């Protein structure tokens, strides 16, 4: 890759190839011909109108068709760079020759230019380094000392391109009051421009180890509180059914948490208790087989089952109403990134005025925030009367019975608003 000076360095390398070709001895040489990098409308200025030379002008830059998709997004979940941003560019040049028409100087220079570029179709490291040495001592091009195009792994290739009469006419029309000069188009491809940002790297691998596990991986067929893909509640058992579930060391992964199965499991049935460390919501469940390692090393995963979805339902443990509002204790607590919605519904058959269900949407927990097991609703947001209290966490609802009252009477009295 190369830095942002690669485009100007490629232009200088083309200029160097043409200037070296004009200095060499050849038949029909044009005396005192120079190579410039001016806009074509400058070729008619007073200082150049009577001179002969070749002009190199970059008139267009396009993404490289083959490598334009090579730089996929290279950032992690924290937006830190995993790889440096890269642009693959094709440079389009207009090579213009000018001189005394009666002596056909422009045509002689054009012939010398195209043969020189045919003999040097690749701007390799040696040629680029020679161009840097030739022009870096000039004030206008002293920046070439900081270019690293010479280290680009993919060399820049120069090929002639075809411009139709219509394209050539449109190109010269952008230079007002400039007479047409004998020109030919070339493309230089590919220039890889890279931004030298700091990237985040993984720690180096200290030791490589291969574990051979001859037994097939475990297979899950159903996950649920009763083994039928039913939701689980905190503190309740989650039953896993399948094949080859028991291994040397068996763990159950539920979302971000790994748990030990309950004793007495078999190769076709395991049970695990979901505690407050398992967030409410929909999670993938897997059975992991771990292999014990030599002393000093931890266990490694030797086999993993397919993943099946399991729903962990939140539960309302206690509801306290008072002058400061309504305090609701729930399990499991809200973890960072989760969002809760509280629903206060009028019990069936209960009279009263106002809306039947009041919904209070709480803001999501900030990243890195500690677990929150209590939610508070300010006074006045819930109308007075008996209400069924439910909580919804990441789209999963709790059961409508409060934990501190019998199911036959699930209503919670709230203070007047």
XYZ file of C-alpha atoms in Angstrom:
417
model
C 0.000 0.000 0.000
C 1.042 3.620 -0.293
C 0.113 6.926 1.275
C -1.836 9.821 -0.211
C 1.202 11.036 -2.191
C 0.965 7.999 -4.491
C -1.085 9.837 -7.129
C 1.406 12.698 -7.470
C 4.275 10.203 -7.401
C 2.771 8.200 -10.285
C 2.509 11.416 -12.313
C 6.156 12.219 -11.541
C 7.186 8.714 -12.607
C 5.441 9.170 -15.975
C 7.164 12.518 -16.377
C 10.507 10.897 -15.601
C 9.988 8.138 -18.212
C 9.208 10.695 -20.918
C 11.996 13.117 -19.900
C 14.574 10.315 -19.940
C 13.376 9.213 -23.391
C 13.759 12.754 -24.788
C 17.314 13.065 -23.401
C 18.495 9.840 -25.009
C 19.998 9.894 -28.494
C 17.424 9.002 -31.121
C 16.729 9.851 -34.774
C 14.805 13.049 -35.393
C 15.241 14.393 -31.892
C 13.564 17.697 -31.078
C 16.089 20.054 -29.514
C 15.342 21.527 -26.074
C 12.059 19.636 -25.697
C 10.809 19.556 -22.112
C 8.290 17.460 -20.190
C 5.745 19.409 -18.119
C 2.744 18.633 -15.899
C 0.537 21.651 -16.667
C -3.118 22.106 -17.441
C -3.527 22.003 -21.253
C -4.791 25.610 -21.304
C -1.359 26.712 -20.016
C 0.317 25.341 -23.124
C -0.758 28.436 -25.058
C 0.856 30.872 -22.606
C 3.550 33.246 -23.784
C 6.396 31.289 -22.200
C 5.445 28.039 -23.932
C 3.892 29.039 -27.227
C 7.168 28.871 -29.095
C 8.637 25.893 -27.228
C 8.415 22.179 -27.932
C 7.620 19.534 -25.377
C 5.388 16.838 -23.932
C 2.796 17.583 -21.267
C 1.417 15.021 -18.766
C -1.991 15.959 -17.361
C -4.112 13.869 -14.969
C -7.679 14.604 -16.059
C -9.661 11.837 -14.357
C -9.513 9.407 -11.417
C -11.821 6.371 -11.186
C -12.189 3.434 -8.752
C -10.432 0.302 -9.925
C -13.065 -2.164 -11.152
C -11.231 -5.268 -9.905
C -10.308 -4.014 -6.412
C -13.029 -1.482 -5.583
C -14.750 -4.026 -3.285
C -11.561 -5.434 -1.760
C -11.671 -2.965 1.138
C -14.639 -4.248 3.115
C -15.627 -2.482 6.346
C -12.786 -3.158 8.776
C -14.099 -2.015 12.163
C -15.075 -3.901 15.288
C -18.172 -3.414 17.454
C -16.543 -0.397 19.114
C -15.829 1.232 15.710
C -12.070 0.729 16.149
C -10.101 0.023 12.979
C -9.257 -3.633 12.331
C -7.605 -2.782 9.016
C -6.467 0.402 7.356
C -8.914 2.115 4.953
C -7.861 1.524 1.353
C -8.806 3.037 -1.998
C -7.871 1.362 -5.292
C -7.689 3.977 -8.063
C -7.108 4.147 -11.803
C -5.427 7.337 -13.063
C -6.309 8.643 -16.530
C -3.744 10.853 -18.235
C -3.743 13.061 -21.315
C -0.315 13.111 -22.994
C -0.137 16.268 -25.141
C 2.697 17.071 -27.574
C 3.324 20.584 -28.890
C 5.943 22.242 -31.060
C 6.602 23.808 -34.425
C 3.974 22.567 -36.859
C 6.048 23.110 -39.997
C 8.778 20.846 -38.557
C 6.223 18.276 -37.316
C 7.762 18.525 -33.872
C 4.542 17.524 -32.100
C 4.277 14.341 -34.149
C 7.944 13.470 -33.598
C 7.516 13.965 -29.857
C 4.341 11.886 -29.818
C 6.119 9.000 -31.529
C 8.931 9.184 -28.985
C 6.447 9.328 -26.078
C 4.388 6.283 -27.094
C 7.494 4.167 -27.737
C 8.949 5.169 -24.360
C 5.738 4.176 -22.560
C 5.571 0.933 -24.550
C 9.122 0.152 -23.392
C 8.262 1.025 -19.770
C 4.699 -0.268 -19.228
C 5.262 -0.891 -15.508
C 6.219 1.767 -12.974
C 8.286 -0.605 -10.873
C 10.144 0.169 -7.640
C 13.435 1.076 -9.378
C 11.768 3.444 -11.817
C 9.716 5.126 -9.076
C 12.819 5.499 -6.880
C 14.709 7.063 -9.804
C 11.876 9.543 -10.384
C 11.894 10.494 -6.683
C 15.653 11.077 -6.790
C 15.314 13.161 -9.967
C 12.628 15.548 -8.717
C 12.823 15.553 -4.910
C 15.528 18.236 -4.888
C 13.212 20.700 -6.684
C 11.192 22.900 -4.350
C 7.848 22.225 -6.044
C 8.263 18.456 -5.834
C 10.234 18.090 -2.604
C 7.235 16.207 -1.148
C 8.306 13.136 -3.138
C 10.782 12.274 -0.356
C 7.775 11.375 1.822
C 6.108 9.163 -0.773
C 6.122 5.393 -0.349
C 4.751 4.331 -3.750
C 8.034 2.480 -4.222
C 6.891 -0.006 -1.546
C 3.475 -0.735 -3.078
C 3.172 -4.489 -3.608
C 1.077 -4.118 -6.759
C 3.133 -2.201 -9.385
C 1.423 0.515 -11.408
C 0.858 -0.481 -15.040
C 0.518 2.061 -17.864
C -1.646 1.211 -20.879
C -2.968 3.320 -23.770
C -6.706 3.984 -23.872
C -9.025 5.068 -26.654
C -10.893 8.347 -26.652
C -13.593 8.833 -29.285
C -13.838 12.088 -31.186
C -16.813 13.069 -29.032
C -14.941 12.321 -25.788
C -11.856 14.165 -26.977
C -13.953 17.163 -27.990
C -15.685 17.274 -24.610
C -12.368 16.962 -22.815
C -10.799 19.883 -24.624
C -13.969 21.962 -24.300
C -13.396 22.311 -20.544
C -10.313 24.435 -21.329
C -11.792 27.676 -22.700
C -10.073 29.448 -25.577
C -7.456 26.707 -25.849
C -6.631 25.331 -29.290
C -6.457 21.583 -29.624
C -3.005 20.006 -29.364
C -2.022 16.542 -30.556
C -2.878 14.203 -27.661
C -3.127 10.581 -26.635
C -4.718 9.043 -23.511
C -3.163 6.564 -21.069
C -4.391 4.826 -17.912
C -2.172 4.026 -14.912
C -3.552 1.209 -12.771
C -3.705 0.447 -9.940
C -2.725 2.978 -7.273
C -3.522 1.768 -3.741
C -3.955 4.711 -1.381
C -4.046 3.741 2.288
C -4.740 5.825 5.405
C -2.045 5.086 8.050
C -4.361 4.784 11.051
C -3.648 2.688 14.121
C -5.421 -0.669 13.978
C -6.546 -2.928 16.785
C -4.772 -6.267 16.726
C -5.529 -9.466 18.561
C -2.911 -10.746 20.985
C -0.395 -13.110 19.384
C -0.972 -16.825 19.752
C 1.422 -18.108 22.402
C 0.784 -21.787 21.765
C -1.080 -23.694 19.068
C -2.831 -26.866 20.175
C -5.027 -29.270 18.254
C -7.610 -31.369 20.076
C -8.750 -34.613 18.443
C -12.222 -35.603 19.611
C -13.296 -38.871 17.976
C -16.877 -38.777 19.260
C -19.464 -36.898 17.180
C -20.753 -33.579 18.416
C -23.832 -33.432 20.658
C -27.217 -32.910 19.054
C -30.075 -30.848 20.522
C -33.644 -31.663 19.508
C -35.702 -29.543 21.958
C -35.204 -26.950 24.692
C -37.846 -25.795 27.175
C -39.103 -25.709 30.719
C -40.880 -28.969 30.064
C -38.786 -30.091 27.135
C -41.198 -28.717 24.539
C -39.668 -25.346 23.686
C -41.674 -23.596 26.427
C -40.323 -20.412 28.057
C -38.135 -20.645 31.145
C -38.541 -18.562 34.275
C -35.653 -17.531 36.558
C -34.910 -20.217 39.100
C -36.838 -22.828 37.132
C -35.404 -25.794 35.257
C -34.680 -25.704 31.554
C -34.855 -29.182 30.034
C -32.641 -30.096 27.077
C -33.328 -33.193 25.019
C -31.159 -34.672 22.295
C -28.382 -37.152 21.598
C -24.830 -37.513 22.915
C -25.375 -34.674 25.386
C -22.926 -35.895 28.054
C -19.194 -35.380 27.530
C -16.020 -35.483 29.657
C -16.938 -32.004 30.912
C -20.374 -30.711 29.947
C -21.548 -27.101 30.015
C -24.697 -25.434 28.756
C -24.389 -22.061 27.040
C -27.473 -19.837 27.230
C -26.839 -16.565 25.424
C -23.797 -14.936 27.075
C -23.735 -17.308 30.096
C -22.310 -20.808 30.550
C -23.914 -23.007 33.239
C -23.284 -26.438 34.751
C -26.113 -28.945 34.199
C -27.892 -30.452 37.179
C -26.628 -33.839 38.444
C -28.300 -36.947 37.066
C -28.242 -35.975 33.410
C -28.074 -38.585 30.661
C -26.873 -38.598 27.081
C -30.424 -37.791 25.950
C -31.635 -35.413 28.688
C -30.038 -32.578 30.650
C -31.508 -30.011 33.017
C -30.120 -26.625 33.948
C -31.372 -23.875 36.239
C -31.498 -20.354 34.873
C -30.582 -17.876 37.597
C -30.367 -14.119 37.771
C -27.185 -14.160 35.684
C -29.129 -15.196 32.548
C -30.754 -12.099 31.004
C -34.406 -12.171 30.033
C -35.102 -12.469 26.330
C -34.603 -14.874 23.447
C -31.232 -16.683 23.509
C -29.481 -19.474 21.594
C -28.829 -22.593 23.685
C -25.912 -24.972 23.045
C -24.383 -27.981 24.784
C -20.582 -27.752 25.021
C -18.166 -30.631 25.573
C -14.936 -29.466 27.195
C -11.662 -31.343 27.342
C -9.432 -31.118 30.410
C -5.961 -29.834 29.555
C -2.506 -30.386 31.118
C -1.807 -28.533 34.398
C -1.678 -24.799 33.958
C -4.109 -24.705 31.026
C -7.860 -24.284 31.133
C -10.396 -26.556 29.431
C -11.065 -26.098 25.743
C -14.224 -26.686 23.733
C -13.911 -30.065 22.034
C -17.434 -30.225 20.636
C -20.513 -28.020 20.406
C -24.081 -28.871 19.548
C -26.405 -27.064 17.226
C -28.086 -23.987 18.675
C -31.801 -23.885 19.491
C -33.746 -20.816 20.663
C -34.966 -20.535 24.237
C -37.030 -17.799 25.838
C -36.187 -16.654 29.366
C -39.242 -14.935 30.792
C -38.874 -12.078 33.313
C -40.841 -12.237 36.553
C -42.248 -9.540 38.848
C -41.180 -10.379 42.390
C -42.736 -7.473 44.297
C -44.750 -4.324 43.643
C -44.784 -1.523 46.208
C -46.905 1.597 45.710
C -46.540 4.749 47.737
C -46.242 8.499 47.649
C -42.948 8.277 45.703
C -44.510 6.206 42.933
C -44.569 2.520 42.093
C -41.497 0.379 42.817
C -41.255 -2.915 40.930
C -38.675 -5.598 41.717
C -38.018 -8.041 38.894
C -35.864 -11.045 38.144
C -33.587 -11.410 36.315
C -32.345 -7.826 36.524
C -31.982 -5.554 33.532
C -28.517 -5.814 31.993
C -26.639 -3.268 29.896
C -28.323 -2.702 26.535
C -31.697 -4.125 27.607
C -34.949 -2.156 27.600
C -38.015 -2.691 29.777
C -41.647 -1.753 29.212
C -44.120 -1.748 32.129
C -47.779 -2.581 31.522
C -50.513 -1.731 34.056
C -53.805 -3.393 33.018
C -57.268 -3.275 34.598
C -58.266 -6.786 35.785
C -61.095 -8.494 33.878
C -64.475 -7.484 35.233
C -63.117 -4.514 37.188
C -64.857 -1.237 36.652
C -63.321 2.172 36.429
C -62.625 5.028 34.109
C -59.591 5.829 32.051
C -57.557 3.601 29.745
C -57.694 -0.138 30.242
C -53.907 -0.529 29.910
C -51.227 2.031 30.708
C -47.811 1.476 29.127
C -44.638 3.028 30.507
C -41.567 2.653 28.271
C -38.297 2.976 30.165
C -35.059 4.078 28.477
C -32.588 1.288 27.581
C -29.741 0.536 29.934
C -26.538 2.285 28.930
C -23.549 0.184 27.772
C -21.456 -0.841 30.754
C -24.213 -0.094 33.281
C -24.541 -2.516 36.248
C -27.570 -4.839 36.469
C -30.744 -3.142 37.717
C -33.256 -5.237 39.654
C -35.720 -2.476 40.648
C -37.764 -0.180 38.411
C -39.549 2.937 39.597
C -42.513 4.715 38.001
C -43.044 8.332 39.144
C -46.384 9.129 40.864
C -49.180 10.237 38.592
C -48.203 8.192 35.539
C -50.556 5.293 36.425
C -54.281 5.917 37.141
C -55.700 4.862 40.513
C -57.390 1.533 41.021
C -56.500 -2.121 40.847
C -54.003 -2.986 38.142
C -52.302 -6.102 36.840
C -48.580 -5.413 36.651
C -46.469 -6.928 33.895
C -42.970 -6.221 32.610
C -41.698 -6.738 29.091
C -37.936 -7.101 28.573
C -36.583 -7.150 25.010
C -39.991 -8.245 23.729
C -40.585 -11.049 26.291
C -43.511 -10.573 28.730
C -43.766 -11.673 32.348
C -46.790 -13.561 33.625
C -49.626 -11.284 34.805
C -49.751 -12.602 38.421
C -47.803 -10.510 40.980
C -45.512 -12.555 43.147
C -46.834 -11.294 46.506
C -50.583 -12.023 45.944
C -52.515 -15.211 45.240
C -53.362 -15.921 41.606
C -57.069 -15.593 42.346
C -56.537 -11.925 43.146
C -53.771 -10.625 40.845
C -54.661 -6.937 41.119
C -52.322 -4.448 42.823
C -53.947 -1.349 44.369
C -52.264 1.868 43.281
C -52.582 5.300 44.950
C -54.665 8.022 43.366
C -52.902 9.989 40.651
